[in-house]
Amino acid sequence: MTHDTGDAEGRLARIERLLESGERDLGPAWRRATRGEPRWAVTAVILLAVGIQLMLPHRLALQPYWVLPVLELVLLAGLVAANPHRVEPRTRPLRWLGLALMGLISLANGWAAVRLVADLVAGRAGTDAVPLLLTGGGIWATNVIVFALWYWEWDRGGPMARVLGQRQYADFLFV
């Protein structure tokens, strides 16, 4: 027990020395400039959302059913080509391209949800529960992905603004 107290006291003394000497800025993590966020994670999630959209019954998609997924893939390819490794604050049009991509995914998913509900109400959804549950689950999963993408894009000004660490306060703090 005394070892833990001694360790805590040692850390506290080190922090006090750093503050007194001014060696290092000890501001909160969200205020520090960092490297850009990796592009691969958001790219994988977008590819997953597009894949789910393509697996949904074609009657639920805007017609022709392949147009929105192809447009989403083209926008994603443009984002990856312009900034392949990390999301860096180099250019503002990339942010608008990303927002347009998420808007398309949201539109496609919202349309599919409305069409599914309309089919259920009208009795056109079929009589087999398994495909119906899989379709509803796919729309729900895409909705979760879309919400996460929108949050990623808007939290503290988006990934490009987070790199610069300019926001005074974080949107959400977790312990």
mmCIF file of C-alpha atoms in Angstrom:
data_model
loop_
_atom_site.group_PDB
_atom_site.id
_atom_site.type_symbol
_atom_site.label_atom_id
_atom_site.label_comp_id
_atom_site.label_asym_id
_atom_site.label_seq_id
_atom_site.Cartn_x
_atom_site.Cartn_y
_atom_site.Cartn_z
ATOM 1 C CA MET A 1 0.000 0.000 0.000
ATOM 2 C CA THR A 2 2.811 2.420 0.808
ATOM 3 C CA HIS A 3 4.422 1.565 -2.533
ATOM 4 C CA ASP A 4 1.357 2.831 -4.399
ATOM 5 C CA THR A 5 1.318 6.022 -2.351
ATOM 6 C CA GLY A 6 5.024 6.583 -2.982
ATOM 7 C CA ASP A 7 4.528 6.024 -6.701
ATOM 8 C CA ALA A 8 1.636 8.515 -6.798
ATOM 9 C CA GLU A 9 3.676 11.047 -4.822
ATOM 10 C CA GLY A 10 6.590 10.589 -7.217
ATOM 11 C CA ARG A 11 4.373 11.172 -10.237
ATOM 12 C CA LEU A 12 2.839 14.228 -8.621
ATOM 13 C CA ALA A 13 6.297 15.635 -7.836
ATOM 14 C CA ARG A 14 7.362 15.034 -11.465
ATOM 15 C CA ILE A 15 4.298 16.837 -12.786
ATOM 16 C CA GLU A 16 4.934 19.752 -10.451
ATOM 17 C CA ARG A 17 8.560 19.987 -11.636
ATOM 18 C CA LEU A 18 7.434 19.968 -15.257
ATOM 19 C CA LEU A 19 4.881 22.690 -14.594
ATOM 20 C CA GLU A 20 7.404 24.852 -12.768
ATOM 21 C CA SER A 21 10.118 24.462 -15.393
ATOM 22 C CA GLY A 22 7.755 24.917 -18.331
ATOM 23 C CA GLU A 23 9.474 22.033 -20.143
ATOM 24 C CA ARG A 24 6.358 20.660 -21.694
ATOM 25 C CA ASP A 25 2.853 21.865 -22.378
ATOM 26 C CA LEU A 26 0.600 19.659 -20.292
ATOM 27 C CA GLY A 27 -2.693 20.716 -21.851
ATOM 28 C CA PRO A 28 -5.532 18.264 -22.331
ATOM 29 C CA ALA A 29 -5.155 15.646 -25.051
ATOM 30 C CA TRP A 30 -7.832 17.195 -27.282
ATOM 31 C CA ARG A 31 -5.892 20.492 -27.321
ATOM 32 C CA ARG A 32 -2.653 18.970 -28.614
ATOM 33 C CA ALA A 33 -1.823 18.834 -32.305
ATOM 34 C CA THR A 34 -1.397 15.230 -33.442
ATOM 35 C CA ARG A 35 -0.806 13.224 -36.577
ATOM 36 C CA GLY A 36 -3.838 12.697 -38.757
ATOM 37 C CA GLU A 37 -6.200 9.831 -38.056
ATOM 38 C CA PRO A 38 -5.581 6.668 -40.113
ATOM 39 C CA ARG A 39 -7.681 6.481 -43.278
ATOM 40 C CA TRP A 40 -7.977 2.655 -43.331
ATOM 41 C CA ALA A 41 -10.529 2.346 -40.516
ATOM 42 C CA VAL A 42 -13.088 4.725 -41.977
ATOM 43 C CA THR A 43 -12.491 3.276 -45.460
ATOM 44 C CA ALA A 44 -13.203 -0.245 -44.188
ATOM 45 C CA VAL A 45 -16.409 0.886 -42.478
ATOM 46 C CA ILE A 46 -17.626 2.671 -45.614
ATOM 47 C CA LEU A 47 -16.885 -0.414 -47.708
ATOM 48 C CA LEU A 48 -18.870 -2.482 -45.204
ATOM 49 C CA ALA A 49 -21.850 -0.105 -45.463
ATOM 50 C CA VAL A 50 -21.752 -0.211 -49.271
ATOM 51 C CA GLY A 51 -21.505 -4.016 -49.170
ATOM 52 C CA ILE A 52 -24.550 -4.239 -46.915
ATOM 53 C CA GLN A 53 -26.457 -1.927 -49.260
ATOM 54 C CA LEU A 54 -25.648 -4.163 -52.217
ATOM 55 C CA MET A 55 -26.856 -7.256 -50.324
ATOM 56 C CA LEU A 56 -30.270 -5.764 -49.516
ATOM 57 C CA PRO A 57 -33.175 -6.706 -51.799
ATOM 58 C CA HIS A 58 -33.009 -4.533 -54.918
ATOM 59 C CA ARG A 59 -36.656 -3.512 -54.553
ATOM 60 C CA LEU A 60 -35.675 -1.444 -51.489
ATOM 61 C CA ALA A 61 -33.043 0.634 -53.291
ATOM 62 C CA LEU A 62 -33.381 3.726 -55.406
ATOM 63 C CA GLN A 63 -33.501 2.505 -58.988
ATOM 64 C CA PRO A 64 -31.362 1.518 -60.717
ATOM 65 C CA TYR A 65 -30.180 -0.216 -57.553
ATOM 66 C CA TRP A 66 -26.459 -0.016 -58.373
ATOM 67 C CA VAL A 67 -26.209 3.761 -58.956
ATOM 68 C CA LEU A 68 -25.814 4.961 -55.354
ATOM 69 C CA PRO A 69 -23.321 2.249 -54.309
ATOM 70 C CA VAL A 70 -21.217 2.946 -57.408
ATOM 71 C CA LEU A 71 -21.318 6.691 -56.723
ATOM 72 C CA GLU A 72 -20.340 6.041 -53.096
ATOM 73 C CA LEU A 73 -17.385 3.911 -54.229
ATOM 74 C CA VAL A 74 -16.277 6.612 -56.681
ATOM 75 C CA LEU A 75 -16.372 9.249 -53.930
ATOM 76 C CA LEU A 76 -14.484 6.927 -51.587
ATOM 77 C CA ALA A 77 -11.872 6.243 -54.259
ATOM 78 C CA GLY A 78 -11.435 9.998 -54.703
ATOM 79 C CA LEU A 79 -10.939 10.486 -50.972
ATOM 80 C CA VAL A 80 -8.432 7.655 -50.720
ATOM 81 C CA ALA A 81 -6.544 8.804 -53.825
ATOM 82 C CA ALA A 82 -6.299 12.377 -52.535
ATOM 83 C CA ASN A 83 -5.290 11.410 -49.014
ATOM 84 C CA PRO A 84 -4.388 7.695 -48.829
ATOM 85 C CA HIS A 85 -2.752 7.214 -45.438
ATOM 86 C CA ARG A 86 -3.967 9.710 -42.866
ATOM 87 C CA VAL A 87 -6.734 12.285 -42.680
ATOM 88 C CA GLU A 88 -4.691 15.481 -42.677
ATOM 89 C CA PRO A 89 -5.969 19.074 -42.809
ATOM 90 C CA ARG A 90 -4.504 19.790 -46.234
ATOM 91 C CA THR A 91 -7.589 20.723 -48.171
ATOM 92 C CA ARG A 92 -11.172 21.697 -47.386
ATOM 93 C CA PRO A 93 -12.763 20.091 -50.517
ATOM 94 C CA LEU A 94 -11.884 16.656 -49.126
ATOM 95 C CA ARG A 95 -14.109 17.360 -46.130
ATOM 96 C CA TRP A 96 -16.989 18.286 -48.425
ATOM 97 C CA LEU A 97 -16.378 15.144 -50.449
ATOM 98 C CA GLY A 98 -16.548 13.064 -47.264
ATOM 99 C CA LEU A 99 -19.753 14.780 -46.174
ATOM 100 C CA ALA A 100 -21.299 14.142 -49.604
ATOM 101 C CA LEU A 101 -20.327 10.474 -49.327
ATOM 102 C CA MET A 102 -21.992 10.146 -45.926
ATOM 103 C CA GLY A 103 -25.037 11.977 -47.216
ATOM 104 C CA LEU A 104 -25.383 9.432 -50.028
ATOM 105 C CA ILE A 105 -25.045 6.500 -47.646
ATOM 106 C CA SER A 106 -27.662 8.105 -45.365
ATOM 107 C CA LEU A 107 -30.013 8.699 -48.291
ATOM 108 C CA ALA A 108 -29.709 5.123 -49.542
ATOM 109 C CA ASN A 109 -30.253 3.682 -46.062
ATOM 110 C CA GLY A 110 -33.174 5.968 -45.249
ATOM 111 C CA TRP A 111 -34.822 5.098 -48.572
ATOM 112 C CA ALA A 112 -34.387 1.376 -47.888
ATOM 113 C CA ALA A 113 -35.901 1.732 -44.406
ATOM 114 C CA VAL A 114 -38.926 3.644 -45.725
ATOM 115 C CA ARG A 115 -39.444 1.115 -48.510
ATOM 116 C CA LEU A 116 -39.183 -1.807 -46.072
ATOM 117 C CA VAL A 117 -41.785 -0.272 -43.749
ATOM 118 C CA ALA A 118 -44.066 0.456 -46.724
ATOM 119 C CA ASP A 119 -43.710 -3.158 -47.898
ATOM 120 C CA LEU A 120 -44.504 -4.438 -44.391
ATOM 121 C CA VAL A 121 -47.601 -2.280 -44.100
ATOM 122 C CA ALA A 122 -48.811 -3.224 -47.581
ATOM 123 C CA GLY A 123 -48.102 -6.931 -47.074
ATOM 124 C CA ARG A 124 -45.494 -7.108 -49.881
ATOM 125 C CA ALA A 125 -42.532 -7.985 -47.629
ATOM 126 C CA GLY A 126 -43.037 -11.741 -47.994
ATOM 127 C CA THR A 127 -44.037 -14.493 -45.639
ATOM 128 C CA ASP A 128 -40.619 -15.845 -44.641
ATOM 129 C CA ALA A 129 -39.279 -14.239 -41.457
ATOM 130 C CA VAL A 130 -35.574 -14.976 -41.980
ATOM 131 C CA PRO A 131 -35.036 -12.780 -45.076
ATOM 132 C CA LEU A 132 -37.155 -10.067 -43.502
ATOM 133 C CA LEU A 133 -35.098 -10.108 -40.302
ATOM 134 C CA LEU A 134 -31.839 -10.136 -42.279
ATOM 135 C CA THR A 135 -33.022 -7.166 -44.335
ATOM 136 C CA GLY A 136 -34.068 -5.226 -41.231
ATOM 137 C CA GLY A 137 -30.793 -6.138 -39.537
ATOM 138 C CA GLY A 138 -28.816 -4.924 -42.556
ATOM 139 C CA ILE A 139 -30.640 -1.599 -42.552
ATOM 140 C CA TRP A 140 -30.114 -1.275 -38.796
ATOM 141 C CA ALA A 141 -26.375 -2.107 -39.080
ATOM 142 C CA THR A 142 -25.961 0.435 -41.867
ATOM 143 C CA ASN A 143 -27.765 2.999 -39.714
ATOM 144 C CA VAL A 144 -25.316 2.373 -36.867
ATOM 145 C CA ILE A 145 -22.407 2.781 -39.296
ATOM 146 C CA VAL A 146 -23.880 5.983 -40.728
ATOM 147 C CA PHE A 147 -24.394 7.445 -37.249
ATOM 148 C CA ALA A 148 -20.788 6.622 -36.334
ATOM 149 C CA LEU A 149 -19.530 8.219 -39.557
ATOM 150 C CA TRP A 150 -21.546 11.396 -38.995
ATOM 151 C CA TYR A 151 -20.273 11.585 -35.424
ATOM 152 C CA TRP A 152 -16.701 11.041 -36.641
ATOM 153 C CA GLU A 153 -17.125 13.835 -39.175
ATOM 154 C CA TRP A 154 -18.648 16.392 -36.778
ATOM 155 C CA ASP A 155 -17.002 15.623 -33.427
ATOM 156 C CA ARG A 156 -14.812 18.629 -32.533
ATOM 157 C CA GLY A 157 -14.997 19.912 -36.106
ATOM 158 C CA GLY A 158 -14.116 16.634 -37.802
ATOM 159 C CA PRO A 159 -10.928 14.639 -38.230
ATOM 160 C CA MET A 160 -9.026 17.493 -39.850
ATOM 161 C CA ALA A 161 -9.822 19.918 -37.018
ATOM 162 C CA ARG A 162 -9.006 17.295 -34.368
ATOM 163 C CA VAL A 163 -5.502 16.990 -35.811
ATOM 164 C CA LEU A 164 -4.886 20.671 -35.127
ATOM 165 C CA GLY A 165 -6.246 20.492 -31.557
ATOM 166 C CA GLN A 166 -7.883 23.909 -31.790
ATOM 167 C CA ARG A 167 -11.133 23.299 -29.909
ATOM 168 C CA GLN A 168 -11.112 24.592 -26.349
ATOM 169 C CA TYR A 169 -13.285 21.750 -25.047
ATOM 170 C CA ALA A 170 -13.941 18.205 -26.185
ATOM 171 C CA ASP A 171 -17.492 17.379 -27.244
ATOM 172 C CA PHE A 172 -17.645 14.326 -24.956
ATOM 173 C CA LEU A 173 -15.274 13.200 -22.250
ATOM 174 C CA PHE A 174 -15.008 9.582 -21.171
ATOM 175 C CA VAL A 175 -13.232 8.465 -18.033
#
